[in-house]
mmCIF file of C-alpha atoms in Angstrom:
data_model
loop_
_atom_site.group_PDB
_atom_site.id
_atom_site.type_symbol
_atom_site.label_atom_id
_atom_site.label_comp_id
_atom_site.label_asym_id
_atom_site.label_seq_id
_atom_site.Cartn_x
_atom_site.Cartn_y
_atom_site.Cartn_z
ATOM 1 C CA MET B 162 -5.570 -26.612 18.041
ATOM 2 C CA PRO B 163 -8.746 -25.544 16.149
ATOM 3 C CA LEU B 164 -8.335 -24.669 12.474
ATOM 4 C CA LEU B 165 -7.676 -21.081 11.367
ATOM 5 C CA SER B 166 -9.243 -19.266 8.431
ATOM 6 C CA PRO B 167 -8.156 -20.901 5.152
ATOM 7 C CA ARG B 168 -8.378 -17.515 3.431
ATOM 8 C CA ILE B 169 -5.838 -16.015 5.813
ATOM 9 C CA ARG B 170 -3.628 -19.095 5.560
ATOM 10 C CA ASP B 171 -3.630 -18.626 1.785
ATOM 11 C CA THR B 172 -2.773 -14.929 2.043
ATOM 12 C CA GLN B 173 0.777 -13.959 1.107
ATOM 13 C CA ASN B 174 3.120 -13.258 4.020
ATOM 14 C CA PRO B 175 4.078 -9.575 4.452
ATOM 15 C CA PRO B 176 6.964 -9.074 1.988
ATOM 16 C CA ILE B 177 8.904 -6.197 3.561
ATOM 17 C CA PRO B 178 9.625 -7.915 6.916
ATOM 18 C CA ALA B 179 10.788 -10.981 4.987
ATOM 19 C CA VAL B 180 13.393 -8.981 3.062
ATOM 20 C CA ARG B 181 14.501 -7.078 6.137
ATOM 21 C CA ALA B 182 15.025 -10.395 7.924
ATOM 22 C CA TRP B 183 17.631 -11.285 5.295
ATOM 23 C CA ALA B 184 19.543 -8.168 6.298
ATOM 24 C CA GLY B 185 20.105 -9.704 9.731
ATOM 25 C CA ARG B 186 22.802 -11.842 8.107
ATOM 26 C CA TYR B 187 24.587 -8.877 6.531
ATOM 27 C CA THR B 188 28.092 -8.283 7.945
ATOM 28 C CA GLY B 189 28.407 -4.646 6.875
ATOM 29 C CA ALA B 190 31.231 -5.364 4.410
ATOM 30 C CA ALA B 191 29.792 -3.152 1.645
ATOM 31 C CA GLY B 192 28.860 -0.231 3.916
ATOM 32 C CA PRO B 193 25.688 0.835 5.724
ATOM 33 C CA ILE B 194 22.472 -0.934 4.767
ATOM 34 C CA LEU B 195 20.578 0.759 1.926
ATOM 35 C CA ASP B 196 16.917 -0.042 2.598
ATOM 36 C CA LEU B 197 14.907 0.559 -0.586
ATOM 37 C CA THR B 198 12.041 -1.762 0.289
ATOM 38 C CA GLN B 199 9.234 0.473 1.517
ATOM 39 C CA ALA B 200 7.429 3.366 -0.147
ATOM 40 C CA VAL B 201 8.036 6.034 2.487
ATOM 41 C CA PRO B 202 9.144 9.633 1.947
ATOM 42 C CA GLY B 203 12.724 10.265 3.002
ATOM 43 C CA TYR B 204 12.078 13.584 4.690
ATOM 44 C CA PRO B 205 10.093 14.527 7.808
ATOM 45 C CA PRO B 206 6.664 16.141 7.977
ATOM 46 C CA HIS B 207 6.577 19.915 7.867
ATOM 47 C CA PRO B 208 7.379 21.298 11.353
ATOM 48 C CA ASP B 209 4.124 23.248 11.419
ATOM 49 C CA LEU B 210 2.199 20.055 10.674
ATOM 50 C CA LEU B 211 4.007 18.314 13.535
ATOM 51 C CA ALA B 212 3.002 21.173 15.824
ATOM 52 C CA LYS B 213 -0.622 20.906 14.693
ATOM 53 C CA LEU B 214 -0.559 17.140 15.273
ATOM 54 C CA ALA B 215 0.796 17.596 18.793
ATOM 55 C CA GLU B 216 -1.763 20.265 19.591
ATOM 56 C CA ALA B 217 -4.686 18.223 18.294
ATOM 57 C CA ALA B 218 -3.528 15.016 20.000
ATOM 58 C CA GLY B 219 -3.410 16.838 23.335
ATOM 59 C CA GLY B 220 -7.044 17.893 23.145
ATOM 60 C CA ARG B 221 -9.989 16.007 24.611
ATOM 61 C CA ALA B 222 -11.788 15.812 21.258
ATOM 62 C CA ALA B 223 -9.069 13.564 19.784
ATOM 63 C CA ALA B 224 -9.792 10.966 22.475
ATOM 64 C CA THR B 225 -13.485 10.676 21.607
ATOM 65 C CA TYR B 226 -15.286 9.049 18.688
ATOM 66 C CA GLY B 227 -15.620 11.214 15.596
ATOM 67 C CA PRO B 228 -17.947 11.108 12.585
ATOM 68 C CA ILE B 229 -17.984 7.730 10.884
ATOM 69 C CA ASP B 230 -17.058 9.197 7.496
ATOM 70 C CA GLY B 231 -14.446 11.620 8.797
ATOM 71 C CA GLU B 232 -14.041 15.126 10.153
ATOM 72 C CA PRO B 233 -16.129 17.582 8.079
ATOM 73 C CA ALA B 234 -13.226 20.049 7.836
ATOM 74 C CA LEU B 235 -10.904 17.453 6.293
ATOM 75 C CA ARG B 236 -13.559 16.132 3.949
ATOM 76 C CA GLU B 237 -14.262 19.659 2.738
ATOM 77 C CA ALA B 238 -10.564 20.478 2.345
ATOM 78 C CA LEU B 239 -9.897 17.312 0.342
ATOM 79 C CA ALA B 240 -12.984 17.788 -1.831
ATOM 80 C CA THR B 241 -11.759 21.302 -2.666
ATOM 81 C CA ASP B 242 -8.284 19.961 -3.401
ATOM 82 C CA ILE B 243 -9.611 17.184 -5.656
ATOM 83 C CA SER B 244 -11.808 19.678 -7.492
ATOM 84 C CA ALA B 245 -8.858 21.977 -8.166
ATOM 85 C CA PHE B 246 -6.495 19.167 -9.165
ATOM 86 C CA TYR B 247 -8.888 17.498 -11.625
ATOM 87 C CA GLY B 248 -10.646 20.662 -12.815
ATOM 88 C CA ALA B 249 -14.104 19.369 -11.906
ATOM 89 C CA ARG B 250 -16.354 19.962 -8.911
ATOM 90 C CA VAL B 251 -16.339 17.139 -6.356
ATOM 91 C CA PRO B 252 -18.709 17.785 -3.416
ATOM 92 C CA THR B 253 -17.765 17.276 0.206
ATOM 93 C CA ASP B 254 -20.415 14.597 0.659
ATOM 94 C CA ALA B 255 -18.593 12.439 -1.930
ATOM 95 C CA VAL B 256 -15.562 12.101 0.370
ATOM 96 C CA ALA B 257 -15.121 9.647 3.249
ATOM 97 C CA ILE B 258 -11.979 9.467 5.411
ATOM 98 C CA THR B 259 -10.434 6.090 6.228
ATOM 99 C CA SER B 260 -7.751 4.705 8.524
ATOM 100 C CA GLY B 261 -5.100 4.405 5.828
ATOM 101 C CA GLY B 262 -5.052 3.429 2.167
ATOM 102 C CA ASN B 263 -4.984 -0.344 2.672
ATOM 103 C CA LEU B 264 -8.170 -0.185 4.712
ATOM 104 C CA ALA B 265 -9.735 2.105 2.093
ATOM 105 C CA PHE B 266 -9.082 -0.567 -0.532
ATOM 106 C CA THR B 267 -10.252 -3.423 1.710
ATOM 107 C CA MET B 268 -13.506 -1.670 2.559
ATOM 108 C CA ALA B 269 -14.121 -0.729 -1.076
ATOM 109 C CA MET B 270 -13.695 -4.349 -2.147
ATOM 110 C CA THR B 271 -15.931 -5.505 0.703
ATOM 111 C CA VAL B 272 -18.699 -3.235 -0.582
ATOM 112 C CA LEU B 273 -18.234 -4.021 -4.274
ATOM 113 C CA ALA B 274 -17.773 -7.771 -4.651
ATOM 114 C CA GLY B 275 -20.396 -10.370 -3.798
ATOM 115 C CA ALA B 276 -20.119 -14.146 -3.662
ATOM 116 C CA GLY B 277 -18.271 -15.461 -6.703
ATOM 117 C CA GLU B 278 -17.651 -12.008 -8.177
ATOM 118 C CA ALA B 279 -14.067 -11.271 -9.164
ATOM 119 C CA VAL B 280 -11.801 -8.211 -9.196
ATOM 120 C CA MET B 281 -9.329 -7.518 -12.000
ATOM 121 C CA LEU B 282 -5.820 -6.474 -10.967
ATOM 122 C CA PRO B 283 -3.201 -5.490 -13.531
ATOM 123 C CA SER B 284 -0.050 -7.522 -12.915
ATOM 124 C CA PRO B 285 2.470 -6.725 -11.492
ATOM 125 C CA TRP B 286 0.206 -5.551 -8.695
ATOM 126 C CA TYR B 287 0.542 -3.838 -5.323
ATOM 127 C CA PHE B 288 0.922 -6.864 -3.053
ATOM 128 C CA ASN B 289 -1.411 -5.575 -0.310
ATOM 129 C CA HIS B 290 -4.230 -5.327 -2.861
ATOM 130 C CA ARG B 291 -3.774 -8.971 -3.760
ATOM 131 C CA MET B 292 -3.477 -9.911 -0.094
ATOM 132 C CA ALA B 293 -6.745 -8.124 0.688
ATOM 133 C CA LEU B 294 -8.628 -9.969 -2.053
ATOM 134 C CA THR B 295 -7.323 -13.330 -0.835
ATOM 135 C CA ALA B 296 -8.216 -12.545 2.768
ATOM 136 C CA LEU B 297 -11.727 -11.504 1.700
ATOM 137 C CA GLY B 298 -12.195 -14.594 -0.469
ATOM 138 C CA ILE B 299 -12.603 -12.494 -3.644
ATOM 139 C CA PRO B 300 -11.256 -14.139 -6.821
ATOM 140 C CA CYS B 301 -8.555 -12.168 -8.631
ATOM 141 C CA VAL B 302 -8.355 -11.903 -12.420
ATOM 142 C CA PRO B 303 -4.775 -10.959 -13.370
ATOM 143 C CA LEU B 304 -4.288 -8.627 -16.334
ATOM 144 C CA GLU B 305 -0.714 -8.979 -17.537
ATOM 145 C CA CYS B 306 1.134 -5.715 -18.159
ATOM 146 C CA ARG B 307 4.183 -5.954 -20.394
ATOM 147 C CA ALA B 308 7.513 -4.188 -20.292
ATOM 148 C CA GLU B 309 7.281 -3.449 -24.023
ATOM 149 C CA ASP B 310 4.085 -1.482 -23.294
ATOM 150 C CA GLY B 311 5.722 0.457 -20.464
ATOM 151 C CA PHE B 312 3.672 -1.673 -18.019
ATOM 152 C CA ILE B 313 0.529 0.186 -19.142
ATOM 153 C CA PRO B 314 -2.503 -2.151 -18.987
ATOM 154 C CA ASP B 315 -4.279 -2.819 -22.276
ATOM 155 C CA PRO B 316 -8.091 -2.322 -22.225
ATOM 156 C CA ALA B 317 -8.505 -4.516 -25.315
ATOM 157 C CA ARG B 318 -6.810 -7.448 -23.582
ATOM 158 C CA ALA B 319 -8.828 -6.734 -20.427
ATOM 159 C CA GLU B 320 -12.121 -7.050 -22.289
ATOM 160 C CA ALA B 321 -11.450 -10.711 -23.032
ATOM 161 C CA LEU B 322 -11.202 -11.342 -19.273
ATOM 162 C CA MET B 323 -14.312 -9.498 -18.066
ATOM 163 C CA ALA B 324 -16.593 -12.490 -17.439
ATOM 164 C CA GLY B 325 -17.617 -12.390 -13.771
ATOM 165 C CA VAL B 326 -15.558 -9.262 -13.010
ATOM 166 C CA ARG B 327 -17.292 -6.834 -10.647
ATOM 167 C CA ALA B 328 -14.492 -4.250 -10.472
ATOM 168 C CA ILE B 329 -11.339 -3.221 -12.329
ATOM 169 C CA VAL B 330 -8.556 -1.784 -10.153
ATOM 170 C CA LEU B 331 -5.935 0.590 -11.564
ATOM 171 C CA VAL B 332 -3.009 2.110 -9.658
ATOM 172 C CA SER B 333 -1.472 5.185 -11.262
ATOM 173 C CA PRO B 334 1.250 6.269 -10.721
ATOM 174 C CA ASN B 335 1.814 2.575 -10.321
ATOM 175 C CA ASN B 336 3.221 0.588 -7.440
ATOM 176 C CA PRO B 337 5.469 -1.333 -8.132
ATOM 177 C CA THR B 338 6.549 -0.099 -11.576
ATOM 178 C CA GLY B 339 6.101 3.672 -11.300
ATOM 179 C CA ALA B 340 4.258 3.692 -14.643
ATOM 180 C CA VAL B 341 1.794 6.539 -15.204
ATOM 181 C CA TYR B 342 -1.296 5.556 -17.191
ATOM 182 C CA PRO B 343 -2.230 7.972 -20.029
ATOM 183 C CA PRO B 344 -5.651 9.687 -19.659
ATOM 184 C CA GLU B 345 -6.935 8.013 -22.812
ATOM 185 C CA VAL B 346 -6.138 4.559 -21.389
ATOM 186 C CA ILE B 347 -7.989 5.381 -18.164
ATOM 187 C CA ALA B 348 -10.955 6.659 -20.211
ATOM 188 C CA ARG B 349 -11.040 3.376 -22.166
ATOM 189 C CA PHE B 350 -11.056 1.387 -18.915
ATOM 190 C CA ALA B 351 -13.941 3.528 -17.645
ATOM 191 C CA ALA B 352 -15.871 2.759 -20.839
ATOM 192 C CA LEU B 353 -15.027 -0.938 -20.521
ATOM 193 C CA ALA B 354 -16.310 -1.016 -16.941
ATOM 194 C CA ARG B 355 -19.568 0.694 -17.956
ATOM 195 C CA LYS B 356 -20.044 -1.719 -20.863
ATOM 196 C CA HIS B 357 -19.767 -4.726 -18.546
ATOM 197 C CA ASP B 358 -21.708 -3.235 -15.607
ATOM 198 C CA ALA B 359 -18.551 -3.203 -13.478
ATOM 199 C CA TRP B 360 -16.884 -0.597 -11.282
ATOM 200 C CA LEU B 361 -13.628 1.188 -12.001
ATOM 201 C CA VAL B 362 -11.492 1.752 -8.885
ATOM 202 C CA ILE B 363 -8.405 3.952 -9.241
ATOM 203 C CA ASP B 364 -5.837 4.114 -6.449
ATOM 204 C CA GLU B 365 -4.079 7.477 -6.831
ATOM 205 C CA THR B 366 -1.941 7.370 -3.698
ATOM 206 C CA TYR B 367 0.984 8.914 -5.612
ATOM 207 C CA ARG B 368 -0.876 11.522 -7.674
ATOM 208 C CA ASP B 369 0.782 14.410 -5.795
ATOM 209 C CA PHE B 370 4.076 13.383 -7.417
ATOM 210 C CA LEU B 371 2.869 13.719 -11.004
ATOM 211 C CA ALA B 372 4.653 16.320 -13.115
ATOM 212 C CA PRO B 373 2.562 19.335 -14.176
ATOM 213 C CA SER B 374 2.569 17.943 -17.718
ATOM 214 C CA GLN B 375 0.875 14.785 -16.385
ATOM 215 C CA SER B 376 -1.885 16.602 -14.529
ATOM 216 C CA PRO B 377 -4.776 16.144 -14.412
ATOM 217 C CA PRO B 378 -4.232 12.414 -14.859
ATOM 218 C CA HIS B 379 -7.745 11.791 -16.214
ATOM 219 C CA GLY B 380 -11.066 13.494 -16.839
ATOM 220 C CA LEU B 381 -13.413 11.080 -15.055
ATOM 221 C CA PHE B 382 -14.581 13.607 -12.464
ATOM 222 C CA ALA B 383 -15.851 15.844 -15.278
ATOM 223 C CA ASP B 384 -18.635 13.346 -15.983
ATOM 224 C CA ARG B 385 -21.700 14.508 -14.059
ATOM 225 C CA ASP B 386 -22.530 10.881 -13.237
ATOM 226 C CA TRP B 387 -18.974 9.843 -12.336
ATOM 227 C CA GLY B 388 -20.026 8.400 -8.985
ATOM 228 C CA GLU B 389 -22.238 5.765 -10.595
ATOM 229 C CA GLY B 390 -19.281 3.697 -11.718
ATOM 230 C CA PHE B 391 -16.002 5.221 -10.541
ATOM 231 C CA ILE B 392 -14.348 5.089 -7.102
ATOM 232 C CA HIS B 393 -11.256 7.134 -6.256
ATOM 233 C CA LEU B 394 -8.775 6.148 -3.521
ATOM 234 C CA TYR B 395 -6.305 8.631 -2.030
ATOM 235 C CA SER B 396 -3.755 8.556 0.794
ATOM 236 C CA PHE B 397 -2.299 11.379 2.875
ATOM 237 C CA SER B 398 0.680 9.214 3.879
ATOM 238 C CA LYS B 399 3.036 10.111 1.037
ATOM 239 C CA ALA B 400 2.268 13.732 0.247
ATOM 240 C CA TYR B 401 2.208 14.797 3.917
ATOM 241 C CA CYS B 402 4.798 12.308 5.276
ATOM 242 C CA VAL B 403 2.434 10.872 7.894
ATOM 243 C CA PRO B 404 2.125 7.125 7.118
ATOM 244 C CA GLY B 405 2.100 6.287 10.826
ATOM 245 C CA HIS B 406 -1.055 8.344 11.381
ATOM 246 C CA ARG B 407 -3.084 6.200 8.933
ATOM 247 C CA VAL B 408 -5.310 8.651 7.062
ATOM 248 C CA ALA B 409 -6.672 8.108 3.557
ATOM 249 C CA ALA B 410 -9.892 8.747 1.664
ATOM 250 C CA ILE B 411 -12.483 7.340 -0.703
ATOM 251 C CA ALA B 412 -14.396 9.543 -3.150
ATOM 252 C CA SER B 413 -17.551 7.932 -4.511
ATOM 253 C CA GLY B 414 -21.155 8.423 -5.517
ATOM 254 C CA SER B 415 -24.133 8.325 -3.170
ATOM 255 C CA ALA B 416 -25.238 4.722 -3.849
ATOM 256 C CA PHE B 417 -21.811 3.270 -3.093
ATOM 257 C CA ARG B 418 -21.343 5.639 -0.179
ATOM 258 C CA SER B 419 -24.540 4.574 1.583
ATOM 259 C CA GLU B 420 -23.262 0.983 1.660
ATOM 260 C CA LEU B 421 -19.712 2.094 2.482
ATOM 261 C CA MET B 422 -20.981 3.635 5.717
ATOM 262 C CA LYS B 423 -21.708 0.134 6.988
ATOM 263 C CA ALA B 424 -18.150 -0.972 6.292
ATOM 264 C CA LEU B 425 -16.738 2.199 7.835
ATOM 265 C CA ASP B 426 -18.672 1.681 11.042
ATOM 266 C CA THR B 427 -17.799 -2.013 11.205
ATOM 267 C CA MET B 428 -14.078 -1.855 10.389
ATOM 268 C CA GLN B 429 -12.895 1.453 11.816
ATOM 269 C CA ILE B 430 -15.731 3.460 13.480
ATOM 270 C CA CYS B 431 -13.676 6.589 12.766
ATOM 271 C CA ALA B 432 -10.221 7.435 11.454
ATOM 272 C CA PRO B 433 -7.643 8.965 13.865
ATOM 273 C CA ARG B 434 -9.073 12.346 14.847
ATOM 274 C CA ALA B 435 -5.932 14.311 15.715
ATOM 275 C CA ALA B 436 -4.352 13.577 12.347
ATOM 276 C CA GLN B 437 -7.560 14.538 10.558
ATOM 277 C CA THR B 438 -7.651 17.878 12.358
ATOM 278 C CA ALA B 439 -4.030 18.664 11.508
ATOM 279 C CA LEU B 440 -4.409 17.593 7.896
ATOM 280 C CA ALA B 441 -7.535 19.703 7.432
ATOM 281 C CA TRP B 442 -5.265 22.691 8.052
ATOM 282 C CA GLY B 443 -2.405 21.272 5.990
ATOM 283 C CA VAL B 444 -4.192 20.560 2.717
ATOM 284 C CA GLU B 445 -4.144 24.219 1.703
ATOM 285 C CA ALA B 446 -1.465 25.603 4.026
ATOM 286 C CA LEU B 447 1.186 23.140 2.828
ATOM 287 C CA ARG B 448 0.464 23.322 -0.892
ATOM 288 C CA ASP B 449 3.789 24.972 -1.779
ATOM 289 C CA TRP B 450 5.666 22.506 0.450
ATOM 290 C CA ARG B 451 4.006 19.590 -1.333
ATOM 291 C CA ILE B 452 4.998 21.009 -4.713
ATOM 292 C CA ALA B 453 8.600 21.366 -3.534
ATOM 293 C CA ASN B 454 8.575 17.719 -2.427
ATOM 294 C CA ARG B 455 7.181 16.685 -5.802
ATOM 295 C CA ASP B 456 10.155 18.382 -7.427
ATOM 296 C CA LEU B 457 12.500 16.727 -4.918
ATOM 297 C CA MET B 458 11.143 13.309 -5.863
ATOM 298 C CA SER B 459 11.510 14.126 -9.538
ATOM 299 C CA GLY B 460 15.171 14.889 -8.866
ATOM 300 C CA ARG B 461 15.615 11.558 -7.096
ATOM 301 C CA ALA B 462 14.006 9.751 -10.021
ATOM 302 C CA GLU B 463 16.465 11.356 -12.420
ATOM 303 C CA ALA B 464 19.330 10.502 -10.063
ATOM 304 C CA PHE B 465 18.224 6.876 -10.179
ATOM 305 C CA ARG B 466 18.001 6.990 -13.965
ATOM 306 C CA ARG B 467 21.623 8.188 -14.064
ATOM 307 C CA ALA B 468 22.654 5.470 -11.613
ATOM 308 C CA ALA B 469 20.926 2.757 -13.646
ATOM 309 C CA ALA B 470 22.779 3.882 -16.768
ATOM 310 C CA GLN B 471 26.005 2.768 -15.051
ATOM 311 C CA LEU B 472 24.808 -0.834 -14.709
ATOM 312 C CA PRO B 473 25.864 -3.109 -17.581
ATOM 313 C CA GLY B 474 23.421 -5.942 -18.036
ATOM 314 C CA TRP B 475 20.664 -4.388 -15.934
ATOM 315 C CA ARG B 476 17.711 -2.698 -17.641
ATOM 316 C CA LEU B 477 15.498 0.027 -16.188
ATOM 317 C CA ASP B 478 12.118 -0.982 -17.608
ATOM 318 C CA ALA B 479 10.023 1.535 -15.662
ATOM 319 C CA LEU B 480 10.577 4.543 -13.412
ATOM 320 C CA GLY B 481 8.206 6.969 -11.724
ATOM 321 C CA ALA B 482 6.736 8.340 -8.503
ATOM 322 C CA TYR B 483 8.641 6.438 -5.784
ATOM 323 C CA PHE B 484 9.795 3.392 -7.747
ATOM 324 C CA ALA B 485 12.323 1.924 -10.140
ATOM 325 C CA TYR B 486 11.535 -1.435 -11.744
ATOM 326 C CA LEU B 487 14.780 -3.096 -12.790
ATOM 327 C CA ARG B 488 15.182 -6.115 -15.047
ATOM 328 C CA LEU B 489 17.953 -8.415 -13.896
ATOM 329 C CA PRO B 490 20.900 -9.303 -16.131
ATOM 330 C CA GLU B 491 20.436 -12.406 -18.279
ATOM 331 C CA ASP B 492 23.016 -14.405 -16.302
ATOM 332 C CA ALA B 493 21.669 -13.400 -12.869
ATOM 333 C CA PRO B 494 19.727 -15.864 -10.700
ATOM 334 C CA GLU B 495 15.957 -15.568 -10.249
ATOM 335 C CA ALA B 496 14.737 -12.430 -8.507
ATOM 336 C CA VAL B 497 14.074 -13.871 -5.029
ATOM 337 C CA ALA B 498 17.534 -15.465 -4.857
ATOM 338 C CA MET B 499 19.077 -12.286 -6.238
ATOM 339 C CA ALA B 500 17.304 -10.067 -3.706
ATOM 340 C CA GLU B 501 18.440 -12.314 -0.846
ATOM 341 C CA THR B 502 22.039 -12.239 -2.088
ATOM 342 C CA LEU B 503 21.979 -8.450 -2.388
ATOM 343 C CA ALA B 504 20.626 -8.143 1.160
ATOM 344 C CA VAL B 505 23.045 -10.614 2.741
ATOM 345 C CA GLU B 506 26.221 -9.811 0.807
ATOM 346 C CA ARG B 507 25.802 -6.204 -0.352
ATOM 347 C CA GLY B 508 23.474 -4.648 2.223
ATOM 348 C CA LEU B 509 21.026 -3.488 -0.464
ATOM 349 C CA LEU B 510 17.379 -4.214 0.331
ATOM 350 C CA GLY B 511 14.852 -4.331 -2.500
ATOM 351 C CA LEU B 512 11.719 -6.321 -3.242
ATOM 352 C CA PRO B 513 11.883 -9.162 -5.788
ATOM 353 C CA GLY B 514 9.352 -9.127 -8.609
ATOM 354 C CA PRO B 515 7.464 -12.329 -7.612
ATOM 355 C CA PHE B 516 6.170 -10.483 -4.539
ATOM 356 C CA PHE B 517 4.101 -8.450 -7.040
ATOM 357 C CA GLY B 518 2.556 -11.304 -8.957
ATOM 358 C CA PRO B 519 3.216 -14.002 -11.561
ATOM 359 C CA GLY B 520 5.722 -13.593 -14.372
ATOM 360 C CA GLN B 521 7.979 -11.170 -12.470
ATOM 361 C CA ASP B 522 10.923 -13.505 -11.814
ATOM 362 C CA ARG B 523 13.384 -11.223 -13.609
ATOM 363 C CA TYR B 524 12.555 -7.998 -11.774
ATOM 364 C CA LEU B 525 13.617 -6.079 -8.681
ATOM 365 C CA ARG B 526 11.699 -3.099 -7.295
ATOM 366 C CA LEU B 527 13.726 -0.411 -5.583
ATOM 367 C CA ALA B 528 11.856 2.384 -3.765
ATOM 368 C CA PHE B 529 14.120 5.422 -4.013
ATOM 369 C CA ALA B 530 11.798 7.905 -2.283
ATOM 370 C CA ASN B 531 13.483 7.532 1.101
ATOM 371 C CA ALA B 532 17.008 7.854 -0.331
ATOM 372 C CA ALA B 533 18.868 11.111 -0.841
ATOM 373 C CA GLU B 534 20.710 11.520 -4.144
ATOM 374 C CA GLU B 535 24.054 10.715 -2.536
ATOM 375 C CA THR B 536 22.565 7.419 -1.325
ATOM 376 C CA ILE B 537 21.124 6.636 -4.753
ATOM 377 C CA ALA B 538 24.608 7.196 -6.174
ATOM 378 C CA GLN B 539 25.808 4.179 -4.148
ATOM 379 C CA VAL B 540 23.327 1.785 -5.765
ATOM 380 C CA PRO B 541 25.456 0.899 -8.850
ATOM 381 C CA THR B 542 28.359 -0.212 -6.656
ATOM 382 C CA ARG B 543 26.065 -2.436 -4.580
ATOM 383 C CA LEU B 544 24.435 -3.983 -7.654
#
């Protein structure tokens, strides 16, 4: 058999199927399986959005190619939404629509990093980001984030690692920890990137779940020249409950965008058209519904905080957006062994910390977004 790509061979296996495979050995002794592996909302899309999706999918236009950078109506709606959320004007021509957030990140990295140029990822990191860099052959520079700092990355420590770094990636609210980066920290990373002629890429997939007191999360869009060094990633999957329709976006300046168009045409041609049409309507029409879901998620986070308080030996080191990041008891086995035991013996599925990078052997990530409060209340018994 001919050889396969060494970069793909070196890429981490998909973590969620691995954990769910453990559940195949669960006998049901502790009750129904509690699957807290994947960051998916635990409620359906709005019925009017489902109707719009069905209507658009049944039309001839959805079966044809669309604009490479996305439907103009959705780009305009999102640009207006971004402008309102961040309190700064973002033009429609700064927005490009992609086939999901993972592809948005992969295309952004493809455009940014040349041969030998590295990308800095705060650790623990979102595993698909690390997988994308490995698959693309882009070196990764880990920036350790510490529990004692609330898993907030430190710009001063990052500066010592900037040699050869073409881009710094931040995820806030963070996956896997749920940590929300303060605006002043984000501003310092933007200054650090400018100082070293690097790009700052911020994945804000979960920004719709920030509390009003946390919004806007930064002031980068207020800089007239923001597009010369800052790239913003956004996903419709969480806020609109449509992860299966694969729609996300990149906001950027004109120089990056002109090169991005090549990646868009090569990797996707166009994002799914029916979903874009429905979402163009939903961005404004579903604003109140999105706010209600933000409050629902806040309630689930507090329910998890109460549940964690019942766990002697466990420590809740971070909580936010969709995620709880739990430190294992001192006498517990390493995280991978612990996660397998919980899946096989207790029917509780969570992701062990090593799936998110080095130094995470004592952590377990539980995604509570898809669990009602009565389900979250069962977690202490399982743990």
